[in-house]
Amino acid sequence: MQPATDKSGVIPNYVGGNWVSASSTKELPVTNPATGELLARVPLSNHADVGKAVEAAKKAFPAWRETPVVERARVLFRLKALLEEKADDLAVSLTQEHGKTSSESRGEIQRGIENVEHTCGMPTLLMGDTLEDIAPGVDCETIRQPLGVFAAITPYNFPVMIPLWFWPYAITTGNTFVLKPSEQDPLTHQQIVILTEEAGLPPGVLNVVHGDQEAVTALLEHPDVKGLSFVGSSQVAKIIYAKAAAEGKRVQALGGAKNHMIVLPDADYDQVAQAVSASIFGCAGQRCLAGSVVVGVADALAPIREKVLQRAAEMRLGYGLEENVDMGPVISGPHRERVRSYIDEGVKQGGTLLLDGREAEVAAYPKGHWVGPTVFTDVKPEMVIGREEVFGPVATFTHAKSLDDAVELMHRNRYGNATSIFTTSGRTAREFRYRAGISMIGVNIAVAAPLAFFPFGGSRGSFYGDLKAQGRDAIEFYTDKRVVISRW
Ligand code: NAD
């Protein structure tokens, strides 16, 4: 096992099976968002650093492609066992660098392991189709083949799970990989890389370069990168999609969200309040599946708002490694200021602030980036707080006269990642599913998170591409279907 950092506290890149220092001298601190403690420094790799990683991946490709798929899958079987063995340690590291609570960290690691587990079935998933006698004595078959080097650029909010949406699928289908993780919390994934070595992954199959925009640009422009996945804000997703497509690469770019949760008057308000609160305030609101706008239909608004407000007021803010903590800090000082300024703007534009988390503090951790649960009502879709992704623990309540009005209100928003409906009517739920036009739909579920076997990704301004992450889409994304027509 290699040290996570060099003597100066800068974490290394992982290239061709070696831990190597980036040649760039630019770096950023990685800090614990609850305590303010400096954990490490992350290098901002340059074009040359990225070039070395892509070269290593390209060199490893021919032998890895020829490795039988059952052997490739066995590496993932061993990795799954190691991840399970180390899950508690990984969860501690994740809470330290991200701030989420211990149970949220364990949940994230479990979701990541499920993707590794799914790729253990690659011998079956990779099979093609055959049709005999498409003409007399002529047979036709499809074979799925890998393409070469793929890359992913991932965000800070799920620094373990989101990389595992991509590289396990890419490598078990026979490709090699370069990951550019978030520069804000890259440490826990370094430990997972160490586990891939223990699992027997050959050098160069998985490479990691740390950095920011410069490293991303280098990946986008590199001719040997055949395809690229991005997860992050919509603004960047759109740029990545356009640039990668212009470079002739496969690309999927998952963006931001403003998720609407529609509550009908026939719903069970206690259950809904529990689910909606967990959705909005879980991970301090830093989830692309977090509920944001609660739309109370007809008489549902007042009771659901009161119940969520009560729950929000009772939430305990604190350091996620300690007991009895419901919500951790947000990732950084600048992000806390961003969330606070959204709340300021919400007040200025006429939203009624029922609970204000702007000045929240945790006495034992004065350097933490705290934002308390915040609740607005009288929010209109054109207000900044009703329109933009806040990515913090802020609930906004609004009213609709009917389900039709609620759907119309939701469609005025440019995003389309997830939505939920709460009702006891199957007919209403079906009608909603039919017309929602959003990719991830919860029916009496407030965080509609698809398991590894299903596609994960949004629609409208939340997604640029066609094939999503995970599920069968991942197999499609990482392979080309070759059709062979034979006569003997
Ligand atoms: P971000 O867009 O700031 O950064 C994401 C990645 O892109 C990072 O690796 C970062 O280094 C890189 N990056 C940032 N700016 C760039 C630029 N100008 N050019 C090239 N690369 C750049 O996002 P974040 O703050 O890390 O993550 C939060 C965002 O991610 C939210 O909008 C959230 O909704 C979204 N997200 C979406 C999903 C999904 O499934 N749709 C999942 C998780 C997070």
Short mmCIF file of C-alpha atoms and ligand atoms in Angstrom, two decimals:
data_model
loop_
_atom_site.label_atom_id
_atom_site.label_comp_id
_atom_site.label_asym_id
_atom_site.label_seq_id
_atom_site.Cartn_x
_atom_site.Cartn_y
_atom_site.Cartn_z
CA MET A 1 0.00 0.00 0.00
CA GLN A 2 1.32 3.44 -0.98
CA PRO A 3 1.04 6.52 1.21
CA ALA A 4 -1.95 8.68 0.36
CA THR A 5 0.29 11.75 0.09
CA ASP A 6 3.95 12.52 -0.51
CA LYS A 7 6.12 14.19 2.14
CA SER A 8 4.77 17.63 1.30
CA GLY A 9 1.17 16.43 1.74
CA VAL A 10 0.33 16.44 -1.98
CA ILE A 11 -1.57 13.38 -3.16
CA PRO A 12 -0.14 11.54 -6.17
CA ASN A 13 -1.75 10.65 -9.48
CA TYR A 14 -2.03 6.97 -10.35
CA VAL A 15 -0.50 6.22 -13.73
CA GLY A 16 0.38 2.83 -15.23
CA GLY A 17 0.15 1.16 -11.81
CA ASN A 18 2.50 3.69 -10.14
CA TRP A 19 1.81 6.52 -7.72
CA VAL A 20 3.43 9.52 -9.38
CA SER A 21 3.66 13.20 -8.51
CA ALA A 22 2.00 15.57 -10.93
CA SER A 23 4.48 17.76 -12.80
CA SER A 24 2.25 20.77 -12.25
CA THR A 25 3.12 22.82 -9.18
CA LYS A 26 -0.41 24.18 -8.81
CA GLU A 27 -2.37 22.63 -5.95
CA LEU A 28 -5.41 23.12 -3.71
CA PRO A 29 -6.07 22.17 -0.07
CA VAL A 30 -8.49 19.37 0.81
CA THR A 31 -10.04 20.14 4.18
CA ASN A 32 -12.51 18.52 6.54
CA PRO A 33 -15.64 20.68 6.06
CA ALA A 34 -16.80 20.12 9.66
CA THR A 35 -13.54 20.79 11.52
CA GLY A 36 -11.57 22.88 9.04
CA GLU A 37 -8.59 20.50 9.44
CA LEU A 38 -6.26 20.31 6.43
CA LEU A 39 -6.35 16.69 5.21
CA ALA A 40 -4.07 16.86 2.17
CA ARG A 41 -3.27 18.89 -0.93
CA VAL A 42 -4.47 17.97 -4.38
CA PRO A 43 -2.34 18.69 -7.48
CA LEU A 44 -3.92 20.47 -10.44
CA SER A 45 -2.51 18.29 -13.18
CA ASN A 46 -1.59 19.81 -16.54
CA HIS A 47 -1.75 18.57 -20.15
CA ALA A 48 1.51 16.62 -19.75
CA ASP A 49 0.22 14.81 -16.64
CA VAL A 50 -3.01 13.86 -18.42
CA GLY A 51 -1.03 12.81 -21.48
CA LYS A 52 0.97 10.32 -19.37
CA ALA A 53 -2.20 8.79 -17.92
CA VAL A 54 -3.84 8.41 -21.33
CA GLU A 55 -0.64 6.90 -22.72
CA ALA A 56 -0.55 4.35 -19.88
CA ALA A 57 -4.20 3.46 -20.49
CA LYS A 58 -3.58 3.12 -24.23
CA LYS A 59 -0.57 0.86 -23.63
CA ALA A 60 -2.56 -1.40 -21.29
CA PHE A 61 -5.52 -1.74 -23.67
CA PRO A 62 -4.42 -4.54 -26.07
CA ALA A 63 -3.53 -7.07 -23.34
CA TRP A 64 -6.54 -6.16 -21.21
CA ARG A 65 -8.87 -6.47 -24.18
CA GLU A 66 -7.51 -9.96 -24.82
CA THR A 67 -7.97 -10.98 -21.18
CA PRO A 68 -11.04 -13.24 -21.13
CA VAL A 69 -14.09 -11.46 -19.78
CA VAL A 70 -14.46 -14.08 -17.01
CA GLU A 71 -10.97 -13.17 -15.76
CA ARG A 72 -11.74 -9.46 -15.95
CA ALA A 73 -14.91 -10.06 -13.93
CA ARG A 74 -12.98 -12.07 -11.32
CA VAL A 75 -10.91 -8.97 -10.51
CA LEU A 76 -14.19 -7.18 -9.75
CA PHE A 77 -15.40 -10.09 -7.59
CA ARG A 78 -12.23 -9.74 -5.52
CA LEU A 79 -12.64 -5.95 -5.41
CA LYS A 80 -16.22 -6.29 -4.16
CA ALA A 81 -15.04 -8.49 -1.28
CA LEU A 82 -12.28 -6.01 -0.39
CA LEU A 83 -14.67 -3.06 -0.52
CA GLU A 84 -17.05 -4.86 1.83
CA GLU A 85 -14.20 -5.68 4.20
CA LYS A 86 -13.00 -2.05 4.25
CA ALA A 87 -16.44 -0.36 4.07
CA ASP A 88 -16.32 1.05 7.61
CA ASP A 89 -12.84 2.60 7.13
CA LEU A 90 -13.85 4.02 3.78
CA ALA A 91 -16.99 5.52 5.33
CA VAL A 92 -14.93 7.31 8.00
CA SER A 93 -12.62 8.76 5.36
CA LEU A 94 -15.63 9.85 3.30
CA THR A 95 -17.24 11.68 6.22
CA GLN A 96 -13.91 13.37 6.99
CA GLU A 97 -13.45 14.79 3.51
CA HIS A 98 -17.07 15.36 2.47
CA GLY A 99 -18.95 16.08 5.70
CA LYS A 100 -21.91 13.73 5.25
CA THR A 101 -23.02 11.73 8.28
CA SER A 102 -21.63 8.24 9.00
CA SER A 103 -24.84 6.52 7.90
CA GLU A 104 -24.94 8.59 4.69
CA SER A 105 -21.32 7.61 3.99
CA ARG A 106 -22.05 3.93 4.56
CA GLY A 107 -25.07 4.25 2.24
CA GLU A 108 -22.93 5.81 -0.48
CA ILE A 109 -20.31 3.09 -0.21
CA GLN A 110 -23.00 0.42 -0.43
CA ARG A 111 -24.41 2.04 -3.59
CA GLY A 112 -20.93 2.05 -5.07
CA ILE A 113 -20.35 -1.62 -4.20
CA GLU A 114 -23.63 -2.49 -5.95
CA ASN A 115 -22.18 -1.18 -9.20
CA VAL A 116 -19.06 -3.31 -8.75
CA GLU A 117 -21.37 -6.24 -8.01
CA HIS A 118 -23.34 -5.61 -11.20
CA THR A 119 -20.20 -5.66 -13.32
CA CYS A 120 -19.26 -9.07 -11.88
CA GLY A 121 -21.95 -10.37 -14.25
CA MET A 122 -20.20 -8.98 -17.32
CA PRO A 123 -19.75 -12.38 -19.06
CA THR A 124 -23.54 -12.50 -19.39
CA LEU A 125 -24.09 -8.77 -19.87
CA LEU A 126 -21.61 -8.60 -22.73
CA MET A 127 -23.22 -11.32 -24.85
CA GLY A 128 -24.33 -10.47 -28.37
CA ASP A 129 -27.20 -11.81 -30.52
CA THR A 130 -27.21 -14.44 -33.24
CA LEU A 131 -29.77 -15.14 -35.96
CA GLU A 132 -29.39 -18.20 -38.16
CA ASP A 133 -30.47 -18.28 -41.82
CA ILE A 134 -31.12 -14.59 -42.43
CA ALA A 135 -30.87 -15.87 -46.03
CA PRO A 136 -30.34 -19.50 -47.06
CA GLY A 137 -27.06 -20.61 -45.43
CA VAL A 138 -26.30 -17.12 -44.14
CA ASP A 139 -26.02 -16.32 -40.41
CA CYS A 140 -25.82 -12.97 -38.65
CA GLU A 141 -24.39 -12.13 -35.24
CA THR A 142 -23.55 -9.09 -33.17
CA ILE A 143 -20.41 -8.94 -31.03
CA ARG A 144 -19.76 -6.22 -28.46
CA GLN A 145 -16.21 -4.92 -28.56
CA PRO A 146 -14.43 -2.35 -26.37
CA LEU A 147 -13.19 0.87 -27.95
CA GLY A 148 -10.01 1.79 -26.06
CA VAL A 149 -9.48 4.55 -23.50
CA PHE A 150 -12.47 6.09 -21.71
CA ALA A 151 -12.48 8.88 -19.11
CA ALA A 152 -14.81 10.28 -16.45
CA ILE A 153 -14.97 13.64 -14.69
CA THR A 154 -16.87 13.39 -11.43
CA PRO A 155 -18.36 15.81 -8.84
CA TYR A 156 -17.76 16.25 -5.13
CA ASN A 157 -21.11 15.16 -3.73
CA PHE A 158 -20.68 11.37 -4.17
CA PRO A 159 -16.90 10.99 -4.55
CA VAL A 160 -16.98 7.21 -4.10
CA MET A 161 -20.24 6.13 -5.74
CA ILE A 162 -20.13 8.24 -8.89
CA PRO A 163 -16.70 7.08 -10.13
CA LEU A 164 -18.06 3.53 -9.60
CA TRP A 165 -20.94 4.31 -12.01
CA PHE A 166 -18.29 4.38 -14.72
CA TRP A 167 -14.92 2.68 -14.50
CA PRO A 168 -16.08 -0.80 -13.33
CA TYR A 169 -18.33 -0.99 -16.43
CA ALA A 170 -15.66 0.40 -18.73
CA ILE A 171 -12.94 -1.98 -17.63
CA THR A 172 -15.01 -5.18 -17.42
CA THR A 173 -16.18 -4.54 -21.00
CA GLY A 174 -12.46 -4.51 -21.92
CA ASN A 175 -11.62 -0.79 -22.10
CA THR A 176 -9.01 1.05 -20.06
CA PHE A 177 -9.69 4.19 -18.08
CA VAL A 178 -8.62 7.61 -16.80
CA LEU A 179 -10.59 9.13 -13.91
CA LYS A 180 -10.47 12.85 -13.02
CA PRO A 181 -12.19 12.96 -9.62
CA SER A 182 -13.46 16.10 -7.89
CA GLU A 183 -10.59 18.19 -6.57
CA GLN A 184 -12.65 18.93 -3.44
CA ASP A 185 -12.70 15.40 -1.97
CA PRO A 186 -10.43 12.98 -3.85
CA LEU A 187 -9.00 11.04 -0.88
CA THR A 188 -11.32 8.08 -0.26
CA HIS A 189 -11.21 7.07 -3.90
CA GLN A 190 -7.39 6.86 -3.63
CA GLN A 191 -7.93 4.08 -1.10
CA ILE A 192 -10.22 2.29 -3.54
CA VAL A 193 -7.45 2.43 -6.15
CA ILE A 194 -5.16 0.68 -3.65
CA LEU A 195 -7.82 -2.03 -3.33
CA THR A 196 -7.91 -2.51 -7.12
CA GLU A 197 -4.20 -3.36 -6.94
CA GLU A 198 -4.90 -5.90 -4.19
CA ALA A 199 -7.70 -7.34 -6.34
CA GLY A 200 -5.18 -7.94 -9.13
CA LEU A 201 -6.07 -5.24 -11.66
CA PRO A 202 -3.12 -5.00 -14.08
CA PRO A 203 -1.17 -1.70 -14.29
CA GLY A 204 -2.57 0.93 -16.64
CA VAL A 205 -6.13 -0.41 -16.78
CA LEU A 206 -7.31 2.24 -14.29
CA ASN A 207 -5.50 5.58 -14.01
CA VAL A 208 -6.31 8.65 -11.93
CA VAL A 209 -5.31 12.25 -12.62
CA HIS A 210 -6.23 14.96 -10.14
CA GLY A 211 -7.04 18.46 -11.20
CA ASP A 212 -9.55 20.98 -12.41
CA GLN A 213 -10.53 22.59 -15.69
CA GLU A 214 -7.08 22.24 -17.29
CA ALA A 215 -7.01 18.47 -16.75
CA VAL A 216 -10.57 18.21 -18.10
CA THR A 217 -9.65 20.21 -21.21
CA ALA A 218 -6.66 17.94 -21.77
CA LEU A 219 -8.91 14.86 -21.60
CA LEU A 220 -11.45 16.46 -23.95
CA GLU A 221 -8.78 17.31 -26.51
CA HIS A 222 -6.77 14.08 -26.33
CA PRO A 223 -7.24 12.09 -29.55
CA ASP A 224 -6.77 8.75 -27.77
CA VAL A 225 -9.72 9.29 -25.41
CA LYS A 226 -12.58 7.54 -27.21
CA GLY A 227 -15.38 8.51 -24.86
CA LEU A 228 -16.08 10.56 -21.80
CA SER A 229 -18.60 10.69 -18.95
CA PHE A 230 -19.24 13.85 -16.97
CA VAL A 231 -21.28 14.43 -13.80
CA GLY A 232 -21.57 17.90 -12.31
CA SER A 233 -23.41 21.18 -12.76
CA SER A 234 -25.52 21.69 -15.90
CA GLN A 235 -23.54 24.72 -16.98
CA VAL A 236 -20.36 22.64 -17.27
CA ALA A 237 -22.21 19.52 -18.52
CA LYS A 238 -23.48 21.40 -21.55
CA ILE A 239 -20.00 22.69 -22.43
CA ILE A 240 -18.45 19.22 -22.00
CA TYR A 241 -21.14 17.62 -24.17
CA ALA A 242 -20.62 20.09 -27.01
CA LYS A 243 -16.83 19.97 -26.86
CA ALA A 244 -16.57 16.17 -26.62
CA ALA A 245 -19.02 15.73 -29.50
CA ALA A 246 -17.04 18.22 -31.60
CA GLU A 247 -13.91 16.14 -30.90
CA GLY A 248 -15.77 13.04 -32.19
CA LYS A 249 -15.98 11.30 -28.81
CA ARG A 250 -18.79 9.36 -27.22
CA VAL A 251 -20.17 11.49 -24.42
CA GLN A 252 -22.74 11.43 -21.64
CA ALA A 253 -23.03 14.51 -19.42
CA LEU A 254 -25.19 14.44 -16.31
CA GLY A 255 -26.05 17.87 -14.92
CA GLY A 256 -27.84 19.62 -12.08
CA ALA A 257 -31.37 19.43 -10.76
CA LYS A 258 -34.35 21.21 -9.25
CA ASN A 259 -36.56 18.33 -8.18
CA HIS A 260 -40.28 18.87 -7.62
CA MET A 261 -42.22 16.77 -5.12
CA ILE A 262 -45.96 16.86 -5.63
CA VAL A 263 -48.22 16.07 -2.66
CA LEU A 264 -51.89 15.23 -3.27
CA PRO A 265 -54.52 15.76 -0.57
CA ASP A 266 -55.16 11.99 -0.35
CA ALA A 267 -51.54 11.27 0.69
CA ASP A 268 -50.48 10.03 4.13
CA TYR A 269 -48.99 13.30 5.44
CA ASP A 270 -46.89 11.75 8.22
CA GLN A 271 -45.19 9.38 5.81
CA VAL A 272 -44.75 12.12 3.25
CA ALA A 273 -43.25 14.55 5.78
CA GLN A 274 -40.67 11.94 6.83
CA ALA A 275 -39.75 11.11 3.22
CA VAL A 276 -39.72 14.71 1.96
CA SER A 277 -37.58 15.94 4.89
CA ALA A 278 -35.03 13.16 4.36
CA SER A 279 -34.91 14.02 0.66
CA ILE A 280 -34.42 17.77 1.14
CA PHE A 281 -32.07 17.78 4.14
CA GLY A 282 -30.17 14.48 3.63
CA CYS A 283 -26.50 15.07 2.73
CA ALA A 284 -27.23 18.74 3.59
CA GLY A 285 -29.16 19.01 0.33
CA GLN A 286 -26.10 18.17 -1.78
CA ARG A 287 -27.68 15.43 -3.88
CA CYS A 288 -28.81 15.60 -7.48
CA LEU A 289 -31.88 13.65 -6.33
CA ALA A 290 -32.63 15.99 -3.40
CA GLY A 291 -36.19 17.27 -3.28
CA SER A 292 -36.25 21.01 -3.61
CA VAL A 293 -39.71 22.36 -4.46
CA VAL A 294 -42.63 20.83 -2.53
CA VAL A 295 -45.86 21.45 -4.43
CA GLY A 296 -48.91 21.07 -2.19
CA VAL A 297 -51.98 20.41 -4.31
CA ALA A 298 -55.24 21.99 -3.07
CA ASP A 299 -55.54 21.43 0.71
CA ALA A 300 -52.28 19.47 1.00
CA LEU A 301 -49.96 22.48 1.26
CA ALA A 302 -50.57 23.65 4.84
CA PRO A 303 -50.46 20.27 6.63
CA ILE A 304 -47.40 18.97 4.79
CA ARG A 305 -45.56 22.28 5.24
CA GLU A 306 -46.23 22.32 8.99
CA LYS A 307 -45.01 18.75 9.45
CA VAL A 308 -41.82 19.28 7.41
CA LEU A 309 -41.18 22.55 9.25
CA GLN A 310 -41.43 20.78 12.60
CA ARG A 311 -39.00 18.06 11.49
CA ALA A 312 -36.57 20.63 10.05
CA ALA A 313 -36.56 22.62 13.30
CA GLU A 314 -35.66 19.47 15.26
CA MET A 315 -32.70 18.42 13.10
CA ARG A 316 -29.32 18.22 14.83
CA LEU A 317 -26.44 19.72 12.90
CA GLY A 318 -22.92 18.45 13.61
CA TYR A 319 -19.80 16.51 12.72
CA GLY A 320 -20.91 13.36 10.92
CA LEU A 321 -18.51 11.07 12.79
CA GLU A 322 -20.28 11.82 16.07
CA GLU A 323 -23.44 10.19 17.42
CA ASN A 324 -26.91 11.71 17.03
CA VAL A 325 -26.08 13.97 14.11
CA ASP A 326 -28.80 14.36 11.46
CA MET A 327 -27.02 16.70 9.10
CA GLY A 328 -23.40 17.62 8.38
CA PRO A 329 -21.87 20.79 6.91
CA VAL A 330 -21.80 21.80 3.25
CA ILE A 331 -18.57 21.13 1.38
CA SER A 332 -16.77 24.49 1.59
CA GLY A 333 -16.83 28.11 2.70
CA PRO A 334 -17.53 29.42 -0.81
CA HIS A 335 -20.39 26.92 -1.21
CA ARG A 336 -21.88 27.98 2.14
CA GLU A 337 -21.78 31.60 0.94
CA ARG A 338 -23.50 30.56 -2.29
CA VAL A 339 -26.30 28.81 -0.39
CA ARG A 340 -26.67 31.79 1.95
CA SER A 341 -26.90 34.18 -0.98
CA TYR A 342 -29.69 32.09 -2.53
CA ILE A 343 -31.58 32.42 0.79
CA ASP A 344 -30.94 36.20 0.80
CA GLU A 345 -32.30 36.42 -2.73
CA GLY A 346 -35.34 34.31 -1.81
CA VAL A 347 -36.21 36.80 0.92
CA LYS A 348 -35.62 39.81 -1.40
CA GLN A 349 -37.87 38.34 -4.09
CA GLY A 350 -40.81 37.86 -1.71
CA GLY A 351 -40.48 34.28 -0.41
CA THR A 352 -41.65 33.87 3.20
CA LEU A 353 -38.83 32.48 5.32
CA LEU A 354 -40.26 30.14 7.98
CA LEU A 355 -36.93 28.72 9.17
CA ASP A 356 -33.60 30.42 8.57
CA GLY A 357 -30.39 28.34 8.60
CA ARG A 358 -28.04 31.13 7.50
CA GLU A 359 -26.49 31.80 10.89
CA ALA A 360 -26.38 28.18 12.10
CA GLU A 361 -23.36 27.24 14.17
CA VAL A 362 -21.99 24.17 15.91
CA ALA A 363 -20.19 25.37 19.03
CA ALA A 364 -17.56 22.59 19.08
CA TYR A 365 -16.65 23.21 15.42
CA PRO A 366 -16.44 26.94 14.77
CA LYS A 367 -14.55 26.37 11.48
CA GLY A 368 -17.29 24.15 9.99
CA HIS A 369 -19.24 25.25 6.92
CA TRP A 370 -22.63 25.13 8.59
CA VAL A 371 -25.98 25.91 7.03
CA GLY A 372 -29.05 24.93 9.05
CA PRO A 373 -32.28 23.54 7.63
CA THR A 374 -34.11 26.36 5.90
CA VAL A 375 -37.79 26.50 4.90
CA PHE A 376 -39.48 28.94 2.54
CA THR A 377 -43.11 29.21 1.55
CA ASP A 378 -44.96 31.40 -1.00
CA VAL A 379 -42.29 30.52 -3.53
CA LYS A 380 -43.05 31.24 -7.19
CA PRO A 381 -41.38 29.34 -10.06
CA GLU A 382 -39.84 32.53 -11.47
CA MET A 383 -38.07 33.41 -8.21
CA VAL A 384 -34.38 32.48 -8.08
CA ILE A 385 -35.07 30.27 -5.05
CA GLY A 386 -37.88 28.49 -6.93
CA ARG A 387 -35.94 28.18 -10.17
CA GLU A 388 -32.24 27.53 -9.55
CA GLU A 389 -30.41 24.58 -8.01
CA VAL A 390 -29.41 25.66 -4.48
CA PHE A 391 -27.55 22.44 -3.55
CA GLY A 392 -28.06 23.11 0.15
CA PRO A 393 -30.59 22.25 2.89
CA VAL A 394 -33.34 24.56 1.65
CA ALA A 395 -36.99 23.53 1.27
CA THR A 396 -39.31 25.67 -0.81
CA PHE A 397 -43.09 25.25 -0.63
CA THR A 398 -45.56 26.31 -3.24
CA HIS A 399 -49.23 25.75 -4.03
CA ALA A 400 -51.06 24.30 -7.04
CA LYS A 401 -54.81 24.05 -7.51
CA SER A 402 -54.70 20.66 -9.25
CA LEU A 403 -52.33 17.96 -10.48
CA ASP A 404 -52.44 19.58 -13.93
CA ASP A 405 -51.34 22.89 -12.44
CA ALA A 406 -48.59 21.14 -10.46
CA VAL A 407 -47.22 19.45 -13.60
CA GLU A 408 -47.40 22.72 -15.52
CA LEU A 409 -45.51 24.47 -12.72
CA MET A 410 -42.84 21.75 -12.73
CA HIS A 411 -42.44 22.01 -16.51
CA ARG A 412 -41.71 25.72 -16.24
CA ASN A 413 -38.39 24.68 -14.72
CA ARG A 414 -35.53 23.91 -17.12
CA TYR A 415 -34.25 20.91 -15.17
CA GLY A 416 -35.62 17.36 -15.35
CA ASN A 417 -33.59 15.06 -13.15
CA ALA A 418 -36.12 13.54 -10.73
CA THR A 419 -39.63 14.13 -9.46
CA SER A 420 -41.91 12.48 -6.93
CA ILE A 421 -45.64 12.20 -6.42
CA PHE A 422 -47.33 11.34 -3.13
CA THR A 423 -50.83 9.94 -3.43
CA THR A 424 -52.91 6.91 -2.46
CA SER A 425 -54.54 6.85 -5.91
CA GLY A 426 -52.99 4.44 -8.42
CA ARG A 427 -54.83 6.19 -11.22
CA THR A 428 -53.36 9.60 -10.29
CA ALA A 429 -49.88 8.09 -9.99
CA ARG A 430 -50.17 6.46 -13.42
CA GLU A 431 -51.39 9.69 -14.98
CA PHE A 432 -48.41 11.49 -13.45
CA ARG A 433 -45.91 8.88 -14.63
CA TYR A 434 -47.34 9.18 -18.14
CA ARG A 435 -47.05 12.96 -18.34
CA ALA A 436 -44.18 13.92 -16.03
CA GLY A 437 -41.53 13.93 -18.78
CA ILE A 438 -38.82 13.53 -16.14
CA SER A 439 -36.40 10.60 -16.13
CA MET A 440 -36.36 9.44 -12.50
CA ILE A 441 -39.85 9.28 -10.98
CA GLY A 442 -40.75 8.42 -7.40
CA VAL A 443 -44.25 7.26 -6.53
CA ASN A 444 -44.49 7.66 -2.75
CA ILE A 445 -40.66 7.63 -2.81
CA ALA A 446 -38.79 10.87 -2.20
CA VAL A 447 -35.32 9.92 -3.48
CA ALA A 448 -35.93 8.01 -6.70
CA ALA A 449 -32.42 6.53 -6.93
CA PRO A 450 -32.16 3.73 -9.51
CA LEU A 451 -30.20 0.64 -8.42
CA ALA A 452 -27.11 -0.34 -10.39
CA PHE A 453 -29.16 -2.56 -12.72
CA PHE A 454 -31.18 0.44 -13.96
CA PRO A 455 -30.14 3.57 -15.85
CA PHE A 456 -29.28 6.67 -13.80
CA GLY A 457 -29.63 10.07 -15.42
CA GLY A 458 -32.07 12.89 -16.05
CA SER A 459 -33.73 14.68 -18.92
CA ARG A 460 -34.18 18.26 -20.21
CA GLY A 461 -31.53 20.59 -18.72
CA SER A 462 -30.29 17.87 -16.36
CA PHE A 463 -28.78 15.61 -18.99
CA TYR A 464 -26.90 15.95 -22.26
CA GLY A 465 -26.57 12.69 -24.19
CA ASP A 466 -28.69 9.61 -24.71
CA LEU A 467 -27.13 6.66 -22.88
CA LYS A 468 -27.31 7.07 -19.10
CA ALA A 469 -25.00 5.79 -16.33
CA GLN A 470 -25.31 2.24 -14.89
CA GLY A 471 -27.61 -0.53 -16.13
CA ARG A 472 -27.62 -1.78 -19.72
CA ASP A 473 -26.94 1.75 -20.93
CA ALA A 474 -23.42 1.47 -19.49
CA ILE A 475 -22.74 -1.66 -21.56
CA GLU A 476 -23.98 0.16 -24.67
CA PHE A 477 -21.86 3.22 -23.89
CA TYR A 478 -18.63 1.29 -23.42
CA THR A 479 -18.91 -1.07 -26.40
CA ASP A 480 -19.46 -0.96 -30.12
CA LYS A 481 -21.75 -3.55 -31.67
CA ARG A 482 -20.07 -5.23 -34.60
CA VAL A 483 -22.33 -7.17 -36.96
CA VAL A 484 -20.90 -10.22 -38.70
CA ILE A 485 -22.79 -11.80 -41.62
CA SER A 486 -21.33 -15.18 -42.70
CA ARG A 487 -21.77 -17.72 -45.47
CA TRP A 488 -19.62 -20.86 -45.50
P1 NAD B 1 -18.99 20.99 -10.88
O1 NAD B 1 -19.68 21.14 -12.19
O2 NAD B 1 -18.45 22.22 -10.23
O3 NAD B 1 -17.71 20.01 -11.03
C1 NAD B 1 -17.85 18.71 -11.54
C2 NAD B 1 -16.52 18.27 -12.15
O4 NAD B 1 -16.22 19.12 -13.25
C3 NAD B 1 -15.34 18.37 -11.20
O5 NAD B 1 -14.51 17.24 -11.40
C4 NAD B 1 -14.65 19.66 -11.60
O6 NAD B 1 -13.26 19.62 -11.39
C5 NAD B 1 -14.97 19.77 -13.07
N1 NAD B 1 -15.16 21.16 -13.54
C6 NAD B 1 -15.67 22.20 -12.84
N2 NAD B 1 -15.74 23.29 -13.61
C7 NAD B 1 -15.26 22.95 -14.83
C8 NAD B 1 -15.09 23.65 -16.06
N3 NAD B 1 -15.41 24.92 -16.19
N4 NAD B 1 -14.59 22.96 -17.11
C9 NAD B 1 -14.27 21.67 -16.99
N5 NAD B 1 -14.41 20.96 -15.85
C10 NAD B 1 -14.90 21.58 -14.78
O7 NAD B 1 -19.97 20.21 -9.91
P2 NAD B 1 -19.80 19.90 -8.35
O8 NAD B 1 -20.00 21.17 -7.59
O9 NAD B 1 -18.58 19.10 -8.10
O10 NAD B 1 -21.05 18.93 -8.11
C11 NAD B 1 -22.35 19.38 -7.87
C12 NAD B 1 -23.18 19.34 -9.14
O11 NAD B 1 -23.21 18.02 -9.68
C13 NAD B 1 -24.66 19.69 -8.88
O12 NAD B 1 -25.11 20.52 -9.92
C14 NAD B 1 -25.35 18.34 -8.91
O13 NAD B 1 -26.73 18.38 -9.22
C15 NAD B 1 -24.56 17.65 -9.97
N6 NAD B 1 -24.73 16.21 -9.88
C16 NAD B 1 -25.52 15.59 -10.81
C17 NAD B 1 -25.74 14.23 -10.74
C18 NAD B 1 -26.63 13.55 -11.74
O14 NAD B 1 -26.77 12.33 -11.68
N7 NAD B 1 -27.25 14.27 -12.66
C19 NAD B 1 -25.15 13.49 -9.71
C20 NAD B 1 -24.35 14.15 -8.78
C21 NAD B 1 -24.15 15.51 -8.88
#
